[in-house]
PDB file of N, CA and C in Angstrom:
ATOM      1  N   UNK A 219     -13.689 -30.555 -10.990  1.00 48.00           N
ATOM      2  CA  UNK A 219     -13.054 -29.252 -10.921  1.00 48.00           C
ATOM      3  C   UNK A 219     -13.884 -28.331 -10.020  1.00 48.00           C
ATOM      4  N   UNK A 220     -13.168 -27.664  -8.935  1.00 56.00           N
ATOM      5  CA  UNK A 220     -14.066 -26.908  -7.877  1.00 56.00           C
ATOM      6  C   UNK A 220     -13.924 -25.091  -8.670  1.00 56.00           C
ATOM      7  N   UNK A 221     -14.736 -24.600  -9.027  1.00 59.00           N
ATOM      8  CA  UNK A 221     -14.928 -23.759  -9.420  1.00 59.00           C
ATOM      9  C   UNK A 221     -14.768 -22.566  -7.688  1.00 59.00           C
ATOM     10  N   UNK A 222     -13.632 -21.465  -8.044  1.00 70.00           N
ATOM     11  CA  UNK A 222     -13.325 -20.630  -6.821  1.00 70.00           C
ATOM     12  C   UNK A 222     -14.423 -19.384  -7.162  1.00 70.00           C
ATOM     13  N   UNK A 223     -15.396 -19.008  -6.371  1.00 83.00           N
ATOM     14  CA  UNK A 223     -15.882 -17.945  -6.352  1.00 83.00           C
ATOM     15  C   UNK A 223     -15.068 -16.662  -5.882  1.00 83.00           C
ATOM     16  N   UNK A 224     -15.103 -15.742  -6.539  1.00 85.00           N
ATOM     17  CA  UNK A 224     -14.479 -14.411  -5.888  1.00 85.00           C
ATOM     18  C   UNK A 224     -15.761 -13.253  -5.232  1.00 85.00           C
ATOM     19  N   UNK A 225     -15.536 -12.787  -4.044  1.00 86.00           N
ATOM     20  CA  UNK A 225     -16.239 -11.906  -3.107  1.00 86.00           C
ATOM     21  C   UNK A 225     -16.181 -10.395  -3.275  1.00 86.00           C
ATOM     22  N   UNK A 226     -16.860  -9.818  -3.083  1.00 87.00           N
ATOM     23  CA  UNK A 226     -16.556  -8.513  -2.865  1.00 87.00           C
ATOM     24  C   UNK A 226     -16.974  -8.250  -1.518  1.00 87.00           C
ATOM     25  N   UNK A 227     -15.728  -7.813  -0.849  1.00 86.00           N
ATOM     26  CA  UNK A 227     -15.645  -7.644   0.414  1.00 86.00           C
ATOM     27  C   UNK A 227     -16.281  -6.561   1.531  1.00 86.00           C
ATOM     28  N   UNK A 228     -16.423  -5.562   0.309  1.00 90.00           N
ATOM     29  CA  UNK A 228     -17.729  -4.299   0.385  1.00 90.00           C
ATOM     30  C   UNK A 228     -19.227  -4.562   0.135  1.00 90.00           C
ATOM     31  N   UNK A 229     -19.376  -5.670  -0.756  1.00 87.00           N
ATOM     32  CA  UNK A 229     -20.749  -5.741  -0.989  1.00 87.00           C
ATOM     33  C   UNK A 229     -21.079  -7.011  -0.119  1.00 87.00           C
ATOM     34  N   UNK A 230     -20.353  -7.872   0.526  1.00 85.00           N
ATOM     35  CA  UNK A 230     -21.072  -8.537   1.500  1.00 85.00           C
ATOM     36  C   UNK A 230     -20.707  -8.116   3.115  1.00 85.00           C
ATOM     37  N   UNK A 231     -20.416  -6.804   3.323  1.00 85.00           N
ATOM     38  CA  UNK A 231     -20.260  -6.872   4.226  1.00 85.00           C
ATOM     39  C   UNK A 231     -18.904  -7.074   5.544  1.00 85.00           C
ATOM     40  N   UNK A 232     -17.948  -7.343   4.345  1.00 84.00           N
ATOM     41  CA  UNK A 232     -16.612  -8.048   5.615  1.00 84.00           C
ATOM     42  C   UNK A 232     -16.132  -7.299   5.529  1.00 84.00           C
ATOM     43  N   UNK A 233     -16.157  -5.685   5.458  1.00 85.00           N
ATOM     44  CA  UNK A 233     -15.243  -5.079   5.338  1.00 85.00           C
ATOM     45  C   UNK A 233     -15.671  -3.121   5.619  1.00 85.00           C
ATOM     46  N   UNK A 234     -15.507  -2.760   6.260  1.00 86.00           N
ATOM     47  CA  UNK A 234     -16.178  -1.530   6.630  1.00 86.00           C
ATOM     48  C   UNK A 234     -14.808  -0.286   5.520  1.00 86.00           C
ATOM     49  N   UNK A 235     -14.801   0.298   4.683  1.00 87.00           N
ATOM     50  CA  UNK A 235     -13.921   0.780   3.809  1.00 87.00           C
ATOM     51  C   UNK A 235     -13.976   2.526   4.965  1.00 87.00           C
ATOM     52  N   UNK A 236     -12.654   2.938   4.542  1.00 91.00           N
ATOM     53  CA  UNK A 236     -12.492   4.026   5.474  1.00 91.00           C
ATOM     54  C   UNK A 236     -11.698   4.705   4.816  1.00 91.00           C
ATOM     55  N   UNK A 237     -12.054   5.258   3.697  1.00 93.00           N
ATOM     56  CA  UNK A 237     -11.151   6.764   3.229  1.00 93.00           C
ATOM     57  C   UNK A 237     -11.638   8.144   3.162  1.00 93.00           C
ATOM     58  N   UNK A 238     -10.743   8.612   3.436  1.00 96.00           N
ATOM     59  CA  UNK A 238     -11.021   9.986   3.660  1.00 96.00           C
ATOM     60  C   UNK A 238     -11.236  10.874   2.103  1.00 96.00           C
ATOM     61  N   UNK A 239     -11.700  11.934   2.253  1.00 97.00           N
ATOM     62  CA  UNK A 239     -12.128  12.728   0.476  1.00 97.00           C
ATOM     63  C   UNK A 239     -10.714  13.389   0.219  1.00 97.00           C
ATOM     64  N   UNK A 240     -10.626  13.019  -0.569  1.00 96.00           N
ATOM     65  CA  UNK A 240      -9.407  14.189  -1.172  1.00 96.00           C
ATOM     66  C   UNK A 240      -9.530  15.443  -1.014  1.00 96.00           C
ATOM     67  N   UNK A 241     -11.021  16.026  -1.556  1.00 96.00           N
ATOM     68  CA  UNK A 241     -11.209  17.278  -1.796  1.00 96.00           C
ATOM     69  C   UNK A 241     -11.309  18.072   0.147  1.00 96.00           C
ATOM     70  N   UNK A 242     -11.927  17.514   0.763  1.00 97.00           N
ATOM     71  CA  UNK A 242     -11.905  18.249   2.370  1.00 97.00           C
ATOM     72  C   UNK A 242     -11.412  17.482   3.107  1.00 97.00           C
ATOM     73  N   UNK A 243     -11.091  16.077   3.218  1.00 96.00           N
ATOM     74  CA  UNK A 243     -10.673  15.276   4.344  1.00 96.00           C
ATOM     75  C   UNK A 243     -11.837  14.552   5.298  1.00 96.00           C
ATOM     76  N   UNK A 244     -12.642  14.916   5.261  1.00 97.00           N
ATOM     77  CA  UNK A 244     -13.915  13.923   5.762  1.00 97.00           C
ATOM     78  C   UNK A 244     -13.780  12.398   5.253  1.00 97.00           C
ATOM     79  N   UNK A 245     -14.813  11.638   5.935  1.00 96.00           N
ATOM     80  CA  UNK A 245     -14.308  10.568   5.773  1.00 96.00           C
ATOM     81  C   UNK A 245     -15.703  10.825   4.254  1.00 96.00           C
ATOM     82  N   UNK A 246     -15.201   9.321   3.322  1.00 96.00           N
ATOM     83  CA  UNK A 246     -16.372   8.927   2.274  1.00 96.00           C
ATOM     84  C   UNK A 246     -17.056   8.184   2.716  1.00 96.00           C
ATOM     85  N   UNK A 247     -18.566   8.218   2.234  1.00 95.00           N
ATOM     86  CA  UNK A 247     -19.558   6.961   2.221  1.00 95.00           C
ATOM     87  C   UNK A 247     -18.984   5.858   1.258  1.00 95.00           C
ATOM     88  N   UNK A 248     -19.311   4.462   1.506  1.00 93.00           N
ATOM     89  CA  UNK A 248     -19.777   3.452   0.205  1.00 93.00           C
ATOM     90  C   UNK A 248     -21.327   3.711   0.067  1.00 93.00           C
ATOM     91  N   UNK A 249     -21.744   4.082  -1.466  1.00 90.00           N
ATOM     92  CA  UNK A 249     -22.722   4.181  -1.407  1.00 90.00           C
ATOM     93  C   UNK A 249     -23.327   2.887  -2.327  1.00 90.00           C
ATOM     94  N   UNK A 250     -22.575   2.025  -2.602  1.00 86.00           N
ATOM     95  CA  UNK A 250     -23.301   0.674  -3.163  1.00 86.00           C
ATOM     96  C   UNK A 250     -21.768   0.530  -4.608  1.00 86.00           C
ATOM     97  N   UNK A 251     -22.402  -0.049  -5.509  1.00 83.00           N
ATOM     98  CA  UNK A 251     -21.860  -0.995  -6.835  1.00 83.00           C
ATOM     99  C   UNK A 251     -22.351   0.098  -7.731  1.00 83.00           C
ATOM    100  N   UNK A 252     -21.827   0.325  -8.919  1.00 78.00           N
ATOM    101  CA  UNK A 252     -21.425   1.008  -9.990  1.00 78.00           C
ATOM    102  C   UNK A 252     -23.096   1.068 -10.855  1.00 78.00           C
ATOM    103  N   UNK A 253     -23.457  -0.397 -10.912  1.00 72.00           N
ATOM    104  CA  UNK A 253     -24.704  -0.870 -11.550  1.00 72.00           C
ATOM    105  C   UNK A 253     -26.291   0.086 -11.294  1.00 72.00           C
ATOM    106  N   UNK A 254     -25.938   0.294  -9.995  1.00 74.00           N
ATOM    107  CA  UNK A 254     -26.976   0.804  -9.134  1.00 74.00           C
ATOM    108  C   UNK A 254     -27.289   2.263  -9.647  1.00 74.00           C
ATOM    109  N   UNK A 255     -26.377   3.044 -10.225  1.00 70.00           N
ATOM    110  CA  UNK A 255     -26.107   4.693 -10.799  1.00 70.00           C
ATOM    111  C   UNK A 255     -26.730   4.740 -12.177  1.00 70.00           C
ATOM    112  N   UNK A 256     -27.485   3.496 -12.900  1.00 65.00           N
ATOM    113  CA  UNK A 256     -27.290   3.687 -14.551  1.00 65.00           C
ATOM    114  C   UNK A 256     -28.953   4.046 -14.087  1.00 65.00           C
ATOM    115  N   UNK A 257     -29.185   2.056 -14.473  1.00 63.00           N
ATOM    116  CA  UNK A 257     -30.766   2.337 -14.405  1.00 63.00           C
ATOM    117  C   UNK A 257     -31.218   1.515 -13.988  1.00 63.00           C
ATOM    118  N   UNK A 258     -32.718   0.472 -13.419  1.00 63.00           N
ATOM    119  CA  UNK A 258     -33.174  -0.233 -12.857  1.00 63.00           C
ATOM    120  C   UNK A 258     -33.091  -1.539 -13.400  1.00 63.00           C
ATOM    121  N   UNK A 259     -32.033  -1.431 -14.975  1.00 62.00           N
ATOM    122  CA  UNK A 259     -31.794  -2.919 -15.472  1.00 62.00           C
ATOM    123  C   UNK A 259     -30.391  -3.277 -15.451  1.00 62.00           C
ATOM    124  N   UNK A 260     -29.804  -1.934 -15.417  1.00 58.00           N
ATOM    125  CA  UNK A 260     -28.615  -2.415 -15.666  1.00 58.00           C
ATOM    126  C   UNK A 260     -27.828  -3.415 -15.202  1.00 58.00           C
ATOM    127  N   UNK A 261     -27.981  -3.802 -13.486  1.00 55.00           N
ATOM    128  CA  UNK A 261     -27.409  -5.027 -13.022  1.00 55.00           C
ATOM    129  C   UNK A 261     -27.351  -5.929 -13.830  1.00 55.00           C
ATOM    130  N   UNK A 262     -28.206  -6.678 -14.483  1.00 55.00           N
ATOM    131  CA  UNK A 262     -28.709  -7.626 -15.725  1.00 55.00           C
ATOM    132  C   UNK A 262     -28.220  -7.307 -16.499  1.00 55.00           C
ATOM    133  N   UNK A 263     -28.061  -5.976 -17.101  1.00 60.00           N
ATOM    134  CA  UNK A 263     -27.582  -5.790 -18.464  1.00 60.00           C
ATOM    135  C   UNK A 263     -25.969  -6.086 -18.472  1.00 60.00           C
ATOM    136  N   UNK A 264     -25.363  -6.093 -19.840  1.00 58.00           N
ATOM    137  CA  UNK A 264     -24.241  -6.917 -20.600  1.00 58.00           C
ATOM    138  C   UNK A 264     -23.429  -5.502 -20.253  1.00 58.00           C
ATOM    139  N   UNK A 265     -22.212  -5.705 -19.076  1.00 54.00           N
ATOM    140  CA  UNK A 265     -21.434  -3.873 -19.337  1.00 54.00           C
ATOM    141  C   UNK A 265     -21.232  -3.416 -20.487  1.00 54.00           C
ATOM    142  N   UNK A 266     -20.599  -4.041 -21.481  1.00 57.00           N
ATOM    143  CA  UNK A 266     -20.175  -3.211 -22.412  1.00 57.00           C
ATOM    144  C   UNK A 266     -21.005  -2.470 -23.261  1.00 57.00           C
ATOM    145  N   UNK A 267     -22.799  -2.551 -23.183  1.00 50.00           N
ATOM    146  CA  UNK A 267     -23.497  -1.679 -23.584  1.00 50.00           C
ATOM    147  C   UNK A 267     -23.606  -0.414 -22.860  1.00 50.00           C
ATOM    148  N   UNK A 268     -22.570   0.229 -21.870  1.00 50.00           N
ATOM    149  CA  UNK A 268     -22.233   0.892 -21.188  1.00 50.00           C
ATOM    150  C   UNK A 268     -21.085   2.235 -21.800  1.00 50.00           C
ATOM    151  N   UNK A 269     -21.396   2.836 -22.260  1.00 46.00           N
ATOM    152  CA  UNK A 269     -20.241   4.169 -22.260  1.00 46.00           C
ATOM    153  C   UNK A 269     -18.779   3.458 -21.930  1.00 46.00           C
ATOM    154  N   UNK A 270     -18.581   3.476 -20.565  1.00 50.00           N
ATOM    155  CA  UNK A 270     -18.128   3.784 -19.910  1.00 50.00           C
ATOM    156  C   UNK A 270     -17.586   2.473 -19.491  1.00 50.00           C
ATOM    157  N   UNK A 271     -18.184   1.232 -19.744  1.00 49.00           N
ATOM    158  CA  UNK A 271     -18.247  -0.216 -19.230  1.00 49.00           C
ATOM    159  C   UNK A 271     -17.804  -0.380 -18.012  1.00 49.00           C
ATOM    160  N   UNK A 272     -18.752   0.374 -17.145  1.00 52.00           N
ATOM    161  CA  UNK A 272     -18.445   0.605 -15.863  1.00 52.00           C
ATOM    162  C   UNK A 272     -17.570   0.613 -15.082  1.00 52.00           C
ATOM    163  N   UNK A 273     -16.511   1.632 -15.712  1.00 54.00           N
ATOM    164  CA  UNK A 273     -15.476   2.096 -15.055  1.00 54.00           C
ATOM    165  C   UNK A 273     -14.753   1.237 -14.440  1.00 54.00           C
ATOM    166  N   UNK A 274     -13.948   0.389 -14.826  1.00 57.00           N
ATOM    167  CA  UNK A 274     -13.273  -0.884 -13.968  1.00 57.00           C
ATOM    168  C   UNK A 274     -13.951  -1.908 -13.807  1.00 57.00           C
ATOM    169  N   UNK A 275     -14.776  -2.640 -13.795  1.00 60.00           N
ATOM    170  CA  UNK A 275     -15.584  -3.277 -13.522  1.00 60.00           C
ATOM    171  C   UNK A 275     -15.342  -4.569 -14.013  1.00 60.00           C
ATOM    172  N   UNK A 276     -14.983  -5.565 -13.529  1.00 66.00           N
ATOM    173  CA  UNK A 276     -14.206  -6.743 -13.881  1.00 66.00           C
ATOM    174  C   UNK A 276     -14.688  -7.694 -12.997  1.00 66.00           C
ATOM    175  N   UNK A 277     -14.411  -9.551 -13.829  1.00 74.00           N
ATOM    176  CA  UNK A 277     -14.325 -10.356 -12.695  1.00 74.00           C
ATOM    177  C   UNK A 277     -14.015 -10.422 -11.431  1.00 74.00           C
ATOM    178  N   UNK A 278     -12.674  -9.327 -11.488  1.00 80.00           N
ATOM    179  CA  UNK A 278     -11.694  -9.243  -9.780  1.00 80.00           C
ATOM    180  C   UNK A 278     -12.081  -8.104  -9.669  1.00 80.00           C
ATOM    181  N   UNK A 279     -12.548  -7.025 -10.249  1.00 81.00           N
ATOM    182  CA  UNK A 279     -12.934  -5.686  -9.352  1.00 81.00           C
ATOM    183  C   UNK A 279     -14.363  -5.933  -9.283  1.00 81.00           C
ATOM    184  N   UNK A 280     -14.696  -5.165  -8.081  1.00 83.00           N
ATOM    185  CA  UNK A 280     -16.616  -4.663  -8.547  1.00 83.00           C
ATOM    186  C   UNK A 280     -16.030  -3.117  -8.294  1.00 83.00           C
ATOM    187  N   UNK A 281     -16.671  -2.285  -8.754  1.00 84.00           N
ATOM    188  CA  UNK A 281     -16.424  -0.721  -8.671  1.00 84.00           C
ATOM    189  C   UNK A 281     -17.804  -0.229  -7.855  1.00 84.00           C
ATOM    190  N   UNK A 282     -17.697   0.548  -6.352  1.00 88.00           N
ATOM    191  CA  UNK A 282     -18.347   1.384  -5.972  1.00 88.00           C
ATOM    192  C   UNK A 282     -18.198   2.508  -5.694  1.00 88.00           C
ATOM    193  N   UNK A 283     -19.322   3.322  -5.427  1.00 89.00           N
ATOM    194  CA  UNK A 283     -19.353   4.757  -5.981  1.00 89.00           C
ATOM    195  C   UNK A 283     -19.512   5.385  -4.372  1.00 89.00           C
ATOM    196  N   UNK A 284     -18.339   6.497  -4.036  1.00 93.00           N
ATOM    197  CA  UNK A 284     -17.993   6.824  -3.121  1.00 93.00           C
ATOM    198  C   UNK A 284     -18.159   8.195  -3.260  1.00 93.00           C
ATOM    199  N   UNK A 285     -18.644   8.560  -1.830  1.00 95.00           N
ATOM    200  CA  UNK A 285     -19.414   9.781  -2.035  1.00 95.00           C
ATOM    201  C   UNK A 285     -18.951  10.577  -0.629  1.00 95.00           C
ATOM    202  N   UNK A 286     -18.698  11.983  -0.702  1.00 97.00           N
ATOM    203  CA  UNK A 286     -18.578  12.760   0.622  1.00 97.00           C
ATOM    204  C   UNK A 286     -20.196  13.790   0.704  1.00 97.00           C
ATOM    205  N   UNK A 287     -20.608  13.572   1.927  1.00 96.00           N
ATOM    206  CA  UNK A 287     -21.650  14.340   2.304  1.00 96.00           C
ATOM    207  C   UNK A 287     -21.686  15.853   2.794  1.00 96.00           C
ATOM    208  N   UNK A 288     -20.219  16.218   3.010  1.00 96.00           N
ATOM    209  CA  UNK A 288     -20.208  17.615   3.164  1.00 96.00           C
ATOM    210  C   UNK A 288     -19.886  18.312   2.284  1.00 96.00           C
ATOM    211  N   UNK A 289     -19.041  17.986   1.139  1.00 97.00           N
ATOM    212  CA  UNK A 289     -18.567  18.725   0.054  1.00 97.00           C
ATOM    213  C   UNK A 289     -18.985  18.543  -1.328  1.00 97.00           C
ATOM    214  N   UNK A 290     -19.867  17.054  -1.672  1.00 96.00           N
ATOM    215  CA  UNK A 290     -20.152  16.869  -2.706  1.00 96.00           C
ATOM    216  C   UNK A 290     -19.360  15.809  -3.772  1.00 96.00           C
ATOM    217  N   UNK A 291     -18.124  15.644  -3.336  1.00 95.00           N
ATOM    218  CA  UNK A 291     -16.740  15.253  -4.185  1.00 95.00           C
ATOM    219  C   UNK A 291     -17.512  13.661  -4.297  1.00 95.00           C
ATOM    220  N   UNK A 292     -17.745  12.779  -5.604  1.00 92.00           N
ATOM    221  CA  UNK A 292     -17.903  11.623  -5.979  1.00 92.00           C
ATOM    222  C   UNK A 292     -16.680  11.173  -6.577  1.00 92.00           C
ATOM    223  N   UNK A 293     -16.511   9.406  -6.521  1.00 89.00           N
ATOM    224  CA  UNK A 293     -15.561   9.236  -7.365  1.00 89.00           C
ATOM    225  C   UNK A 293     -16.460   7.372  -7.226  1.00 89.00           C
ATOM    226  N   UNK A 294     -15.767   6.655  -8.612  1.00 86.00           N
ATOM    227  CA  UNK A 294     -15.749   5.471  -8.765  1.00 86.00           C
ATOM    228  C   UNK A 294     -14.918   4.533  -8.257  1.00 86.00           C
ATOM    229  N   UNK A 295     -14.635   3.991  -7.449  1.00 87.00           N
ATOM    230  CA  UNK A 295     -13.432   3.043  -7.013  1.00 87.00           C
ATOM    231  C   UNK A 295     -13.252   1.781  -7.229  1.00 87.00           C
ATOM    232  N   UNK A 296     -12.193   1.402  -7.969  1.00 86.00           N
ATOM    233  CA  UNK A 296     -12.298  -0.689  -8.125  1.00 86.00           C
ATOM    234  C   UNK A 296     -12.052  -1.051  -6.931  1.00 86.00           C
ATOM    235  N   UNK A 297     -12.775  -2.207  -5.929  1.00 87.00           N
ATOM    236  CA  UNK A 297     -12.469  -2.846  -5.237  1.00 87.00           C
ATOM    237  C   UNK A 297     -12.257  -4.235  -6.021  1.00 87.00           C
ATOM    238  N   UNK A 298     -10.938  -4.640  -5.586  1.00 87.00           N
ATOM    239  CA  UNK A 298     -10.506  -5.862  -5.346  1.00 87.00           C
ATOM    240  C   UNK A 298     -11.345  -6.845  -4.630  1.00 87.00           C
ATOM    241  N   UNK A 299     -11.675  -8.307  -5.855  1.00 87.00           N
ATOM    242  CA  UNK A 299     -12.633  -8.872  -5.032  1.00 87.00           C
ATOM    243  C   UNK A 299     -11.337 -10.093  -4.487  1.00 87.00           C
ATOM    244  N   UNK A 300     -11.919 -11.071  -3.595  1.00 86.00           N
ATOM    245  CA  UNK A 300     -10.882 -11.944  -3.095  1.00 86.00           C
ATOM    246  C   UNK A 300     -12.082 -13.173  -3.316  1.00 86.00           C
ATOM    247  N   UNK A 301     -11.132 -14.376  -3.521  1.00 86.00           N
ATOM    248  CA  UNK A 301     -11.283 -16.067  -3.284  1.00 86.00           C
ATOM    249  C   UNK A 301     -12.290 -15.834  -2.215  1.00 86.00           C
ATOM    250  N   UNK A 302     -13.802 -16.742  -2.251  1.00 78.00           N
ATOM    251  CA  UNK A 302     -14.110 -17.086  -1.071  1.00 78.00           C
ATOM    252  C   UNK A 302     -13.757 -18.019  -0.194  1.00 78.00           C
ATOM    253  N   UNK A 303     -12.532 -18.919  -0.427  1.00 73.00           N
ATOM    254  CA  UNK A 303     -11.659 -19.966   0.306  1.00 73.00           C
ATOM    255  C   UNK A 303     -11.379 -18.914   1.363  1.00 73.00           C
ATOM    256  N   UNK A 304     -10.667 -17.976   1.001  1.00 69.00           N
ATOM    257  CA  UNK A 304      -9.326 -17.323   1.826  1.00 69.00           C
ATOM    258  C   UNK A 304     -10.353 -16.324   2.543  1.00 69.00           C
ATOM    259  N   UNK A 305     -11.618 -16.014   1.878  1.00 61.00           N
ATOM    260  CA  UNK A 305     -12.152 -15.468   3.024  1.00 61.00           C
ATOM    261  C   UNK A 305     -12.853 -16.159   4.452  1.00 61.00           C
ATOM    262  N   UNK A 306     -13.310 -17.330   3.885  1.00 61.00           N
ATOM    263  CA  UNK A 306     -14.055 -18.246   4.910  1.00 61.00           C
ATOM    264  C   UNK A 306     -13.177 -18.701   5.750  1.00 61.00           C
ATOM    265  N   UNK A 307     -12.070 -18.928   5.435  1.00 59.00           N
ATOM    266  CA  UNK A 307     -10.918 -19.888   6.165  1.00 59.00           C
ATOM    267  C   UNK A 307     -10.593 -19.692   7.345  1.00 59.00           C
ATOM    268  N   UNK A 308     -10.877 -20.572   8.415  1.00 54.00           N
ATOM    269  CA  UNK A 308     -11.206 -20.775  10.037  1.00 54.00           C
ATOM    270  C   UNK A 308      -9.428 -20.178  10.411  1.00 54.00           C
ATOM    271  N   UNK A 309      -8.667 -20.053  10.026  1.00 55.00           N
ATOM    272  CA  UNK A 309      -7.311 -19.136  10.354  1.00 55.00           C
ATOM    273  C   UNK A 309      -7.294 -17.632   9.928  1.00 55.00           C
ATOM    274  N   UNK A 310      -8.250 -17.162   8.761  1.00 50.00           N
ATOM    275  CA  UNK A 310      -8.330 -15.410   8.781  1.00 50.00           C
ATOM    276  C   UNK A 310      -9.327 -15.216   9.752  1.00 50.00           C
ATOM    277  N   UNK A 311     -10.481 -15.737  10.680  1.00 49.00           N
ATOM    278  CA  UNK A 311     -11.675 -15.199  10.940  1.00 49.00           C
ATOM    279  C   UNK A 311     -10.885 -14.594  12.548  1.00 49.00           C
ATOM    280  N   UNK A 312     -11.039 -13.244  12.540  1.00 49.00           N
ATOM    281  CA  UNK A 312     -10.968 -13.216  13.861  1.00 49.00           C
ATOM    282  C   UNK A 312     -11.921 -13.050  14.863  1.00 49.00           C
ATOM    283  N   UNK A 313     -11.542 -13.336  16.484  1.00 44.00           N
ATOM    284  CA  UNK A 313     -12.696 -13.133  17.520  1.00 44.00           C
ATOM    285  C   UNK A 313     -12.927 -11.808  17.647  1.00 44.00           C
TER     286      UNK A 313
END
């Protein structure tokens, strides 16, 4: 049985995310994964000892924390992770 890994397409890189802030219209930073905001264990730690169980935070989502630099406005976002088949696959890669 081939076990399918799922990616996050923000945290390795394949994917440059581009939304604008609600609150002014500037564009947002990615400023990393959800884990990174608690404390220096939490990556390791079990979510649901979490408030909050990190806000979406699932097998298929990873949630990062998106930030505007002129106005202040934060928010949490689920990204959708994808199959690493369908990402590697010599027909999505473009030149």
């Amino acid at each position: 049985m081939i076990l399918l890994e799922k990616l996050c397409i923000l945290c390795n890189r394949l994917y440059k995310l581009e939304i604008n802030c609600p609150a002014c219209g500037r564009s947002l930073q990615d400023l990393g994964v959800v884990q990174d905001f608690y404390d220096p264990y939490s990556p390791y730690e079990d979510q649901r000892i979490y408030q909050d169980g990190y806000r979406g935070y699932t097998e298929d989502c990873c949630v990062h924390m998106l930030y505007c630099s002129d106005c202040g406005w934060q928010e949490f976002r689920p990204i959708k992770r994808l199959l690493e088949s369908l990402l590697l696959a010599p027909d999505h890669l473009q030149p």
